Amino acid sequence: MSVLELKNVNKDYKLAGKEKFRALHNINLSFEKGELVSIMGESGSGKSTLMNLIGGLDSQYDGIINIDGKELKNFKEKQLDDYRKKKIGFVFQSFNLIPHLSVLDNVTIGLTLSNVKESVKVQKATELLDKLGLKSQIKKKPTQLSGGQKQRVAIARALINDPDIILADEPTGALDSSTTVQILDILKEIADDGKLVIMVTHSEKVASISSRIVEIADGKIIRDEKNENYQKNDTKNKLINDVHALPARKEKEGHLSTWSAFKLSLHNMWASKVKNILMAVGVSISLVSMILMLSFGSGLTGYISNTAANYTNPNMVTISKADKKNQSFSEDDIDALQQDITQYLKDNGNDFEVNENTMSPGLNIVTFSLDPTSKDNTVEYTPEGGETKYANVVDTYTTPPYYSKKNMLAGEIPVYNAEEAENEDYKGQVMLSKAACDLLEVETPEEAVGKEVHLNASFAGISFEKDVIISGIVDVSFFGDMMVMYVDYGFLNKCVKEAIHNKNLTLPPEQQVPETDLVPNLLYIEADSESTADLIKQYIAQHKDTLTGSVEEQMASMFTEMLSTFSIALAIISGISLFVALIMILVVLYMSVAERTKEIGVLKSIGARGKDIRLIFSSESFLIGLLSGIISIVLSLVVGGIFILVLKSLLGFAPLIMKIEYFGLALLVSIVISVMAGLYPSSKAAKLDPVESLRRE
Ligand code: ADP
Ligand code: MG
């Protein structure tokens, strides 16, 4: 039985439209093992077309091609892959070695695709290369070899799987005459070893050494004759059999392993390392900005809530109305709130009671007196023997108890005792912010404490003057160094009531209650513990439609809200830049597929399945993702470190918290976008038609 038989084979190429071009007409050929066949014919006569059909690279034909009596057309895809892998060895005119692999790796690749053990692969390939006189060349790259050497490597690659048929398309076309002779000798030896060698050649001289000459013209066979003078040497299977006497290959062979695919991709990435590193750096820039943005986000949020917590008395809860138009708390409001909160605490297993003893009223007074010459709303201070100085206070708050002792730069938070205040010589107390204190031109905050100052104030159109004592200076720098004065609500109430009485005035209706007390727009609860305070804050949060917390808390939450809006904007920006990175990887991988079309064709001709090619390219995109991820982690550590150092020295603190999760996220995102970017190029590579890829020059 002939090893290979073609019966009435026709091959049509589809052209544009419905046109067809018949490249092979009614081919009938039959080949035996041990034959060295020369296929001759002019360029374009159909020689390569014939070789591709025999090699199983092209299954679109009419007629029958039998391999060992089995029809090629009936082969399932898997059988066809196996056929190309084990039955056929291809040798090309332009060698088609894979440039980024060493000589050894170029030969072992055929076994790598079958997942053969590393040691077996190396042993077989080394021995084969040795027999072909290339032992000293195995570490070289193909570009470092001469033409004849390259072709010998290609022959070794074709032989490594011990195929029955060697197809050589113009194997000597690119070689000079002396190397041509060497290669022909090798091919003859292979045929004499008992394999079928079919080679395409233009040269009569080359053809003359073969055992049979088949000539094609315009897709038809015009000559098929045996060479009567052909001398078959008894080679005793010189080239091949020793090699295959080596450790037996597993009966059931595998496919390209993921690990080998990674190694192949690494080789390729290393071959174009500059391109790959530049790309990875490009991708990592967006990842670095992502990591830094997240770190700043959590750093700032942490900083703000920390600082707010630091400034405020942790046991103190401030309540104001959410409705900005009506901020006043009526007595009914206050009663209801006291009962409600007490009940809420009870429901939560806390027996703290909110009543007139634990809840006190307050007022947010905002009077502007921006004219420094105006005496309104100033603190007037005359040092001994010196000139009078004015602190032009912008805002006055009745929030002293809200502040924590920690933030006193000097002195104490003012206290007010209604009974003491009945005394004739009673002097009220005020607390100033650092900025207001600075206007008094004292050397240190301590110097201001205990000094008597003259207060020119106005509230709701009622102005009054009062000599008061500075009880302390508070640090409010968290909100910027505002010029603020703090008075106690009770004291302010007393001053306003006195002014009304002395000047026979009446308060505007919205400020008036029967006893002409002020109407509070703030309520303070001094809880017995931080946990009680937290529960009350929880109550406020649950009633956020009607109630809000302190100005400080509102500001902190406003900051946090701003920050999260900002973060969303930044997330969108980094999303866009990651998308750009994705496109960049896609383009680079796509170009890489285009550059490596020939290589893909070669891999397919030696039995790589579409899946294997996809695996190689996917692992490459995975590795690019991994590399970008690692680079971005290193870069963010460096850049983040610099930020922290610079900010610490400039501001004294660095609102930057680099969490390990952010690095993990960056690595994940990097791998995901790279793998996503690789999907299209990989499937494009997997689908490449081997015949067309090989035709590319
Ligand atoms: P040879 O190898 O003998 O030089 P080929 O087998 O490459 O010739 O080509 C045989 C004929 O088929 C040529 O006329 C060529 O133009 C045509 N041909 C080859 N490939 C294609 C294709 N993919 N589509 C259309 N025509 C093709
Ligand atoms: Mg050709």
XYZ file of C-alpha atoms and ligand atoms in Angstrom:
725
model
C 0.000 0.000 0.000
C 1.316 3.382 -0.871
C 1.900 5.749 1.983
C 0.366 8.638 0.076
C -2.079 8.587 -2.796
C -3.831 11.406 -4.698
C -6.821 10.536 -6.858
C -8.460 13.028 -9.210
C -7.485 15.954 -7.032
C -8.679 19.375 -8.147
C -7.938 22.571 -6.312
C -9.810 25.802 -6.870
C -8.861 29.122 -5.277
C -11.777 31.433 -4.717
C -11.216 34.825 -6.210
C -13.097 38.048 -5.704
C -16.785 37.643 -6.412
C -17.841 34.192 -7.556
C -14.750 33.647 -9.694
C -12.588 30.606 -9.141
C -9.103 29.788 -10.218
C -8.221 26.154 -10.752
C -4.635 25.684 -9.534
C -4.563 21.873 -9.761
C -6.277 19.770 -12.416
C -7.099 16.139 -11.899
C -3.924 15.125 -10.078
C -3.259 11.398 -9.747
C -0.124 10.456 -7.869
C 0.971 7.655 -5.599
C 4.054 7.630 -3.363
C 5.961 4.924 -1.516
C 8.216 5.132 1.514
C 11.858 5.610 0.672
C 11.174 7.714 -2.404
C 13.007 11.002 -2.940
C 10.633 12.870 -5.243
C 11.436 16.114 -7.047
C 8.440 18.217 -8.017
C 9.391 20.511 -10.882
C 7.557 23.216 -12.713
C 7.550 26.878 -13.534
C 6.666 29.428 -10.952
C 2.906 29.511 -10.500
C 2.405 26.015 -11.844
C 0.885 24.755 -8.584
C 3.785 23.076 -6.758
C 3.266 24.803 -3.420
C -0.470 24.292 -3.708
C 0.158 20.573 -4.030
C 2.544 20.521 -1.069
C 0.028 22.374 1.128
C -2.685 19.869 0.265
C -0.417 16.931 1.068
C 0.771 18.615 4.260
C -2.772 19.029 5.540
C -2.425 22.803 5.687
C -5.201 23.191 3.151
C -8.236 20.930 3.229
C -10.266 22.676 0.547
C -10.001 20.402 -2.471
C -11.968 17.996 -4.623
C -10.950 14.405 -5.082
C -9.247 12.040 -2.696
C -5.964 12.217 -0.776
C -5.271 8.973 1.052
C -2.726 8.707 3.840
C -1.973 5.113 4.788
C -5.281 4.277 3.140
C -7.263 6.845 5.163
C -8.844 9.780 3.473
C -7.447 13.112 4.625
C -10.708 14.915 4.012
C -12.467 12.735 6.570
C -9.986 13.678 9.263
C -11.461 15.526 12.172
C -9.662 18.705 13.181
C -7.844 16.892 15.978
C -6.687 14.131 13.647
C -5.537 16.724 11.162
C -3.527 18.507 13.865
C -2.013 15.176 14.831
C -1.287 14.427 11.214
C 0.617 17.674 10.769
C 2.379 17.147 14.045
C 3.522 13.540 13.643
C 3.203 12.410 10.035
C 4.542 15.420 8.214
C 7.720 17.431 8.461
C 7.922 20.718 6.584
C 11.083 22.319 5.229
C 10.821 25.723 3.562
C 12.923 27.676 1.103
C 13.292 30.578 3.500
C 13.978 28.237 6.460
C 11.212 29.853 8.524
C 13.037 29.447 11.792
C 11.602 31.325 14.748
C 14.071 34.183 15.191
C 13.734 34.709 18.941
C 14.297 31.062 19.804
C 17.682 29.365 19.982
C 18.631 26.640 17.518
C 17.834 24.037 20.153
C 14.445 25.570 20.954
C 13.602 25.811 17.266
C 14.055 22.066 17.022
C 12.373 21.098 20.292
C 9.296 23.207 19.558
C 7.767 20.280 17.684
C 7.969 18.238 20.878
C 6.932 21.158 23.070
C 3.637 21.199 21.201
C 3.141 17.600 22.381
C 4.154 18.427 25.949
C 7.140 16.048 25.878
C 9.365 16.063 28.953
C 12.107 18.679 28.878
C 15.013 16.240 29.297
C 13.734 13.982 26.516
C 13.215 16.964 24.233
C 16.715 18.286 24.783
C 18.332 14.872 24.391
C 16.583 14.137 21.135
C 17.141 17.542 19.638
C 20.790 17.636 20.647
C 21.417 14.254 19.127
C 19.671 15.149 15.897
C 21.531 18.436 15.630
C 24.741 16.592 16.346
C 24.093 14.222 13.460
C 23.445 17.181 11.211
C 26.785 18.679 12.234
C 25.337 21.477 14.348
C 26.301 20.396 17.825
C 28.349 23.518 18.485
C 25.568 25.787 17.257
C 22.694 24.796 19.525
C 22.801 27.876 21.706
C 22.925 30.323 18.788
C 20.036 32.289 17.427
C 19.029 31.581 13.801
C 20.393 34.949 12.624
C 23.861 33.863 13.706
C 23.859 30.916 11.291
C 24.727 30.542 7.610
C 22.056 29.551 5.092
C 23.116 25.922 4.988
C 23.189 25.738 8.763
C 19.723 27.278 8.979
C 18.349 24.753 6.552
C 19.890 21.930 8.551
C 18.184 23.284 11.686
C 14.922 23.362 9.730
C 15.491 19.745 8.677
C 16.159 18.771 12.279
C 12.920 20.474 13.277
C 11.058 18.572 10.547
C 12.557 15.281 11.703
C 12.134 15.650 15.452
C 8.679 14.040 15.518
C 9.865 11.141 13.340
C 7.386 11.860 10.529
C 6.720 9.532 7.618
C 6.705 12.288 5.050
C 9.080 15.233 4.618
C 7.756 18.034 2.446
C 10.465 20.425 1.316
C 9.343 23.428 -0.722
C 12.436 24.571 -2.644
C 14.785 23.657 0.220
C 17.875 24.654 -1.717
C 16.402 27.699 -3.445
C 18.225 30.093 -1.132
C 21.502 28.197 -0.937
C 24.730 28.256 -2.934
C 25.794 25.189 -4.879
C 28.087 23.587 -2.310
C 25.563 23.907 0.532
C 22.889 22.711 -1.867
C 24.832 19.491 -2.230
C 25.079 19.092 1.564
C 21.329 19.577 2.037
C 20.499 17.224 -0.813
C 22.729 14.587 0.734
C 20.828 14.920 3.978
C 17.455 14.705 2.255
C 18.627 11.640 0.348
C 19.766 10.078 3.563
C 16.346 10.717 5.096
C 14.662 9.068 2.113
C 17.061 6.171 2.257
C 16.158 5.886 5.941
C 12.743 4.892 4.676
C 10.821 8.117 4.671
C 8.997 9.688 1.798
C 10.727 12.932 0.860
C 8.936 15.221 -1.566
C 10.831 18.328 -2.557
C 10.051 21.151 -4.888
C 12.924 22.331 -7.052
C 13.624 24.381 -10.112
C 16.996 22.866 -10.740
C 17.437 19.920 -13.119
C 20.690 19.192 -11.339
C 18.941 18.884 -8.003
C 16.188 16.845 -9.598
C 18.707 14.504 -11.147
C 19.787 13.082 -7.794
C 16.248 12.175 -6.808
C 14.557 8.833 -7.306
C 11.596 10.266 -9.154
C 10.704 13.442 -11.003
C 7.183 14.823 -11.231
C 6.675 17.857 -13.420
C 3.697 20.157 -13.238
C 2.600 22.793 -15.708
C -0.481 24.929 -15.211
C -1.706 22.625 -12.485
C -1.422 19.482 -14.581
C 1.103 16.678 -14.312
C 3.075 16.517 -17.519
C 5.830 14.155 -16.457
C 6.209 11.476 -13.783
C 9.285 9.291 -14.199
C 11.491 7.151 -12.024
C 15.241 7.735 -12.074
C 16.707 4.408 -13.117
C 20.174 5.442 -11.964
C 19.062 6.226 -8.392
C 21.350 4.501 -5.901
C 19.738 3.769 -2.615
C 22.346 3.692 0.125
C 21.951 1.342 2.982
C 21.979 3.956 5.697
C 20.972 1.587 8.470
C 18.621 4.347 9.571
C 21.594 6.497 10.321
C 19.851 9.766 10.966
C 16.633 9.036 12.646
C 16.381 5.747 14.340
C 19.062 6.263 16.945
C 17.323 9.406 17.984
C 14.015 7.711 18.345
C 15.505 4.846 20.233
C 15.828 7.382 23.006
C 13.360 7.247 25.916
C 10.035 6.366 24.422
C 7.445 9.066 24.051
C 4.293 8.687 26.028
C 1.618 6.697 24.222
C -1.005 9.328 24.800
C 0.586 12.624 24.087
C -0.505 15.930 25.428
C -0.656 19.338 23.926
C 1.218 22.541 24.468
C 1.243 23.124 28.219
C 0.474 26.505 29.708
C 3.898 26.504 31.264
C 5.596 25.986 27.875
C 3.366 28.667 26.378
C 4.588 31.032 29.105
C 8.172 30.155 28.329
C 7.653 30.733 24.622
C 5.982 34.072 25.333
C 8.790 35.072 27.649
C 11.294 34.315 24.898
C 9.368 36.440 22.498
C 8.875 39.276 24.963
C 12.557 39.206 25.766
C 13.332 39.462 22.055
C 11.470 42.776 21.937
C 12.143 43.818 25.488
C 12.462 47.541 24.871
C 9.061 47.675 23.214
C 7.464 45.586 25.929
C 9.007 47.468 28.816
C 8.033 50.821 27.313
C 4.505 49.590 26.853
C 4.362 48.213 30.386
C 5.607 51.553 31.738
C 2.947 53.324 29.664
C 0.247 51.091 31.094
C 1.601 51.388 34.597
C 1.369 55.198 34.542
C -2.410 54.963 34.650
C -2.180 52.291 37.324
C 0.221 54.383 39.397
C -2.160 57.328 39.247
C -4.962 54.976 40.269
C -3.007 53.724 43.289
C -1.996 57.262 44.276
C -5.534 58.582 43.907
C -6.891 55.833 46.106
C -4.126 56.446 48.636
C -4.790 60.181 48.710
C -8.503 59.546 48.950
C -8.242 57.378 52.013
C -5.456 59.506 53.457
C -7.492 62.721 53.201
C -10.710 61.168 54.456
C -8.831 59.696 57.365
C -7.097 62.979 58.029
C -10.292 65.010 57.986
C -12.271 62.747 60.265
C -9.266 62.384 62.541
C -8.706 66.088 62.804
C -12.386 66.806 63.298
C -12.412 64.229 66.065
C -9.297 65.806 67.574
C -10.758 69.281 67.741
C -14.014 68.339 69.239
C -14.935 67.173 72.668
C -15.802 63.530 72.048
C -18.618 63.534 74.601
C -20.274 66.573 73.083
C -23.010 66.285 70.510
C -24.287 69.261 68.582
C -27.703 69.289 66.968
C -29.045 71.816 64.501
C -31.996 71.820 62.175
C -31.555 70.589 58.638
C -34.002 73.193 57.349
C -31.788 76.182 56.604
C -34.731 78.613 56.541
C -36.018 77.840 59.982
C -33.216 76.962 62.313
C -34.815 77.944 65.577
C -35.679 75.341 68.179
C -38.937 76.117 69.972
C -39.476 74.919 73.517
C -41.784 72.219 72.175
C -39.063 71.120 69.762
C -36.602 70.870 72.605
C -38.970 68.891 74.832
C -39.793 66.486 72.019
C -36.130 65.991 71.169
C -35.162 65.340 74.767
C -37.831 62.656 75.106
C -37.176 61.147 71.736
C -33.422 60.837 72.170
C -33.758 59.490 75.699
C -36.179 56.866 74.389
C -33.827 56.050 71.518
C -30.962 55.553 73.959
C -33.139 53.358 76.155
C -34.103 51.247 73.147
C -30.423 50.762 72.565
C -29.727 49.705 76.106
C -28.319 53.059 77.270
C -29.890 54.779 80.298
C -28.429 58.241 79.736
C -31.100 60.871 80.067
C -31.293 63.934 77.868
C -32.888 66.770 79.851
C -32.345 70.448 80.695
C -29.250 69.483 82.701
C -27.532 67.557 79.960
C -28.818 69.586 77.029
C -27.953 73.259 76.616
C -28.947 75.830 74.009
C -26.583 77.631 71.680
C -26.553 80.086 68.842
C -24.669 80.353 65.656
C -24.304 84.044 65.220
C -22.829 85.277 62.052
C -22.401 89.000 61.978
C -20.075 90.540 59.506
C -18.183 93.611 60.246
C -15.552 93.703 57.624
C -14.837 97.370 58.048
C -11.787 97.491 60.300
C -12.545 101.056 61.344
C -15.987 100.058 62.561
C -16.098 99.353 66.230
C -18.886 96.856 65.707
C -18.182 93.318 66.650
C -14.682 93.970 67.816
C -12.670 93.000 70.766
C -10.955 96.088 71.984
C -7.837 95.761 74.067
C -5.585 98.353 75.643
C -2.323 97.097 77.049
C -0.874 98.963 79.991
C 0.634 102.196 78.752
C 0.001 101.194 75.159
C -2.398 101.991 72.389
C -5.816 100.444 72.044
C -5.977 97.472 69.705
C -8.944 95.924 67.990
C -9.617 92.359 67.084
C -12.127 92.540 64.307
C -13.975 89.317 64.881
C -15.783 87.973 61.859
C -17.847 85.198 63.375
C -19.077 84.699 66.865
C -20.195 81.305 68.021
C -21.692 80.131 71.228
C -19.943 76.815 70.847
C -17.128 76.857 73.413
C -18.000 73.568 75.124
C -17.885 71.857 71.788
C -14.112 72.212 71.640
C -11.815 69.802 73.273
C -9.201 70.806 75.861
C -6.576 69.403 73.526
C -7.066 72.364 71.259
C -6.556 75.065 73.804
C -3.386 76.945 72.924
C -3.614 78.727 76.236
C -6.103 79.153 79.070
C -9.489 77.513 79.435
C -12.790 77.093 77.672
C -15.120 79.815 79.103
C -17.707 78.834 81.649
C -20.885 80.675 82.520
C -22.741 80.411 85.720
C -26.080 82.243 85.780
C -26.011 82.686 89.575
C -22.512 84.176 89.645
C -23.539 86.437 86.790
C -26.065 88.119 89.091
C -23.155 89.773 90.933
C -22.587 93.463 90.322
C -18.944 93.063 89.375
C -19.355 89.967 87.259
C -17.099 89.842 84.170
C -18.054 87.502 81.352
C -15.524 85.382 79.530
C -14.727 84.967 75.854
C -12.466 82.621 73.953
C -10.619 83.768 70.827
C -9.220 81.881 67.930
C -5.481 82.155 67.307
C -6.049 84.537 64.397
C -8.256 86.851 66.440
C -5.713 86.741 69.242
C -2.907 87.674 66.843
C -4.709 90.939 66.053
C -4.197 91.972 69.644
C -0.492 91.930 68.903
C 0.488 89.894 71.897
C 3.724 87.919 71.822
C 2.192 84.606 72.826
C -1.359 83.274 73.339
C -0.572 82.924 77.054
C -0.047 86.678 77.237
C -3.617 87.294 76.075
C -5.193 85.005 78.642
C -6.704 86.797 81.619
C -6.551 90.173 79.903
C -9.592 92.337 80.099
C -10.917 93.424 76.753
C -13.789 95.617 75.686
C -16.375 93.876 73.563
C -18.311 95.816 70.932
C -20.931 93.417 69.708
C -24.118 93.462 67.799
C -26.726 90.783 67.504
C -29.979 90.968 65.603
C -29.622 94.713 65.347
C -29.029 95.093 69.039
C -25.584 96.349 69.907
C -24.039 96.230 73.295
C -20.706 96.870 74.949
C -19.166 94.822 77.673
C -15.870 94.409 79.464
C -14.925 90.760 79.357
C -12.002 88.524 80.232
C -10.175 86.399 77.687
C -10.380 82.945 79.194
C -8.428 81.115 76.523
C -7.118 80.877 72.981
C -8.282 77.978 70.863
C -6.677 76.387 67.817
C -9.221 76.137 65.019
C -6.658 75.834 62.245
C -8.433 72.779 60.876
C -10.941 75.165 59.294
C -8.321 77.672 58.299
C -7.234 80.272 60.828
C -10.534 82.081 61.066
C -10.975 85.094 63.267
C -13.590 83.771 65.597
C -14.832 84.646 69.035
C -16.626 82.216 71.278
C -19.012 83.312 74.012
C -21.273 81.243 76.129
C -24.923 81.226 75.109
C -26.080 82.115 78.599
C -23.725 85.068 78.770
C -24.792 86.287 75.334
C -28.409 85.932 76.346
C -27.723 87.998 79.439
C -25.963 90.729 77.412
C -28.750 90.978 74.861
C -31.428 91.013 77.568
C -29.589 93.798 79.416
C -29.222 95.798 76.221
C -32.925 95.487 75.496
C -33.744 96.506 79.017
C -31.279 99.415 79.182
C -32.158 100.865 75.817
C -35.814 99.953 76.050
C -35.657 97.979 72.825
C -37.560 94.989 71.580
C -36.159 92.010 69.741
C -37.361 91.323 66.225
C -40.341 88.928 66.368
C -38.395 85.903 65.097
C -35.904 86.265 67.949
C -38.513 86.857 70.572
C -39.895 84.544 73.166
C -42.090 85.607 76.065
C -39.223 86.157 78.479
C -37.218 87.881 75.712
C -34.643 85.167 75.883
C -32.813 84.353 72.679
C -34.156 81.510 70.637
C -31.475 78.832 70.205
C -30.584 77.384 66.829
C -28.100 74.910 68.291
C -28.499 72.325 70.992
C -25.620 70.743 72.855
C -25.808 67.450 74.617
C -22.987 66.613 76.927
C -23.083 62.842 77.086
C -21.585 60.732 79.853
C -19.368 58.824 77.460
C -18.160 58.677 73.901
C -20.345 55.676 73.187
C -23.447 57.539 74.334
C -22.368 60.455 72.146
C -21.972 58.057 69.238
C -25.468 56.681 69.792
C -26.901 60.197 69.796
C -24.993 60.961 66.591
C -26.517 57.801 65.183
C -29.941 59.132 66.125
C -29.170 62.386 64.294
C -27.984 60.469 61.257
C -31.261 58.558 61.234
C -33.161 61.846 61.277
C -31.029 63.561 58.695
C -34.107 64.971 56.960
C -34.777 67.229 59.936
C -31.534 67.283 61.956
C -27.837 67.729 61.335
C -24.738 67.635 63.500
C -22.261 70.349 64.337
C -20.852 72.814 61.863
C -17.555 70.987 62.166
C -19.183 67.652 61.463
C -21.098 69.183 58.593
C -17.913 70.619 57.191
C -16.101 67.321 57.606
C -18.879 65.453 55.884
C -18.994 68.120 53.191
C -15.257 67.655 52.676
C -15.687 63.919 52.539
C -18.526 64.325 50.092
C -16.453 66.670 47.954
C -13.639 64.206 48.117
C -15.809 61.350 46.998
C -17.183 63.436 44.118
C -13.608 64.267 43.297
C -12.731 60.602 43.558
C -15.473 59.704 41.113
C -14.103 62.274 38.674
C -10.620 60.853 39.158
C -11.922 57.325 38.816
C -13.463 58.295 35.486
C -10.171 59.827 34.392
C -8.227 56.753 35.435
C -10.867 54.589 33.773
C -10.260 56.495 30.557
C -6.512 56.189 30.901
C -6.854 52.465 31.574
C -8.989 52.225 28.461
C -6.244 54.006 26.541
C -3.779 51.522 28.027
C -6.019 48.683 26.899
C -6.083 50.052 23.341
C -2.311 50.475 23.472
C -1.787 46.840 24.486
C -4.273 45.754 21.865
C -2.431 47.664 19.146
C 0.969 46.347 20.218
C -0.264 42.754 20.407
C -2.080 43.143 17.136
C 1.095 44.411 15.515
C 2.974 41.570 17.098
C 0.533 39.113 15.504
C 1.063 40.814 12.163
C 4.838 40.676 12.587
C 4.708 37.038 13.570
C 2.292 35.839 10.918
C 4.995 33.733 9.351
C 5.939 32.239 12.699
C 2.311 31.353 13.349
C 2.171 29.663 9.950
C 5.301 27.689 10.794
C 3.904 26.655 14.178
C 0.727 25.497 12.492
C 2.690 23.583 9.879
C 4.445 21.663 12.625
C 1.171 20.819 14.295
C 0.227 23.724 16.556
C -3.512 23.909 16.982
C -5.438 27.171 16.910
C -5.815 26.723 20.667
C -2.050 26.466 21.125
C -1.469 29.684 19.218
C -4.181 31.367 21.261
C -2.539 30.107 24.431
C 0.842 31.517 23.405
C -0.599 34.956 22.672
C -2.879 34.970 25.718
C -0.005 34.099 27.982
C 1.923 36.922 26.402
C -0.853 39.370 27.185
C -1.074 37.950 30.688
C 2.661 38.449 31.143
C 2.409 42.019 29.870
C -0.302 42.603 32.462
C 1.812 41.056 35.173
C 4.828 43.123 34.157
C 2.805 46.361 34.042
C 1.294 45.529 37.406
C 4.682 44.936 38.991
C 6.152 48.075 37.437
C 3.195 50.105 38.679
C 3.587 48.774 42.210
C 7.282 49.654 42.247
C 6.640 53.068 40.684
C 3.838 53.924 43.104
C 5.998 52.969 46.049
C 8.700 55.284 44.738
C 6.377 58.153 43.759
C 4.222 57.716 46.878
C 7.352 57.701 49.025
C 8.526 60.937 47.432
C 5.075 62.497 47.974
C 5.101 61.482 51.611
C 8.596 62.912 52.152
C 7.830 66.192 50.374
C 4.419 66.683 52.006
C 5.774 65.837 55.445
C 8.477 68.450 55.102
C 6.107 71.059 53.615
C 2.923 70.486 55.630
C 4.126 68.407 58.502
C 1.770 65.618 57.543
C 1.103 63.492 54.474
C -2.529 62.608 53.816
C -1.584 59.479 51.886
C -2.387 55.966 53.000
C -1.033 53.285 50.663
C -2.950 50.128 51.403
C -1.807 46.711 50.239
C -5.270 46.230 48.682
C -4.559 49.051 46.250
C -1.482 47.248 44.967
C -3.438 44.033 44.649
C -6.169 45.898 42.819
C -3.655 47.498 40.445
C -2.129 44.117 39.674
C -5.538 42.609 39.079
C -6.729 45.502 36.909
C -3.500 45.397 34.940
C -3.801 41.681 34.242
C -7.496 41.922 33.446
C -7.105 44.759 30.950
C -4.091 43.113 29.331
C -5.830 39.784 28.985
C -8.887 41.592 27.627
C -6.726 43.514 25.188
C -5.160 40.225 24.141
C -8.445 38.485 23.351
C -8.867 39.867 19.870
C -5.231 39.618 18.708
C -4.974 36.076 20.116
C -8.070 34.862 18.367
C -6.915 36.611 15.214
C -3.622 34.721 15.484
C -5.395 31.450 16.215
C -7.522 31.835 13.119
C -4.723 32.733 10.709
C -4.723 30.546 7.654
C -1.366 28.708 7.686
C -1.123 28.622 3.888
C -1.545 32.360 3.622
C 0.750 33.049 6.560
C 3.486 30.957 4.998
C 3.043 32.661 1.655
C 3.964 35.997 3.295
C 7.479 37.047 2.582
P 4.207 27.514 -7.386
O 4.491 27.088 -5.990
O 4.324 26.429 -8.350
O 4.998 28.687 -7.776
P 1.604 28.045 -6.345
O 1.107 26.718 -5.956
O 2.071 28.932 -5.295
O 2.682 27.950 -7.468
O 0.431 28.763 -7.119
C -0.270 28.124 -8.150
C -1.266 29.110 -8.726
O -2.280 29.348 -7.809
C -0.655 30.431 -9.078
O -1.208 30.897 -10.299
C -1.080 31.331 -7.955
O -1.235 32.645 -8.407
C -2.399 30.737 -7.564
N -2.641 30.952 -6.167
C -1.892 30.532 -5.164
N -2.465 30.865 -3.952
C -3.600 31.509 -4.275
C -4.637 32.107 -3.488
N -4.620 32.096 -2.154
N -5.665 32.676 -4.126
C -5.705 32.704 -5.465
N -4.781 32.167 -6.244
C -3.717 31.563 -5.676
Mg 5.900 27.879 -4.635
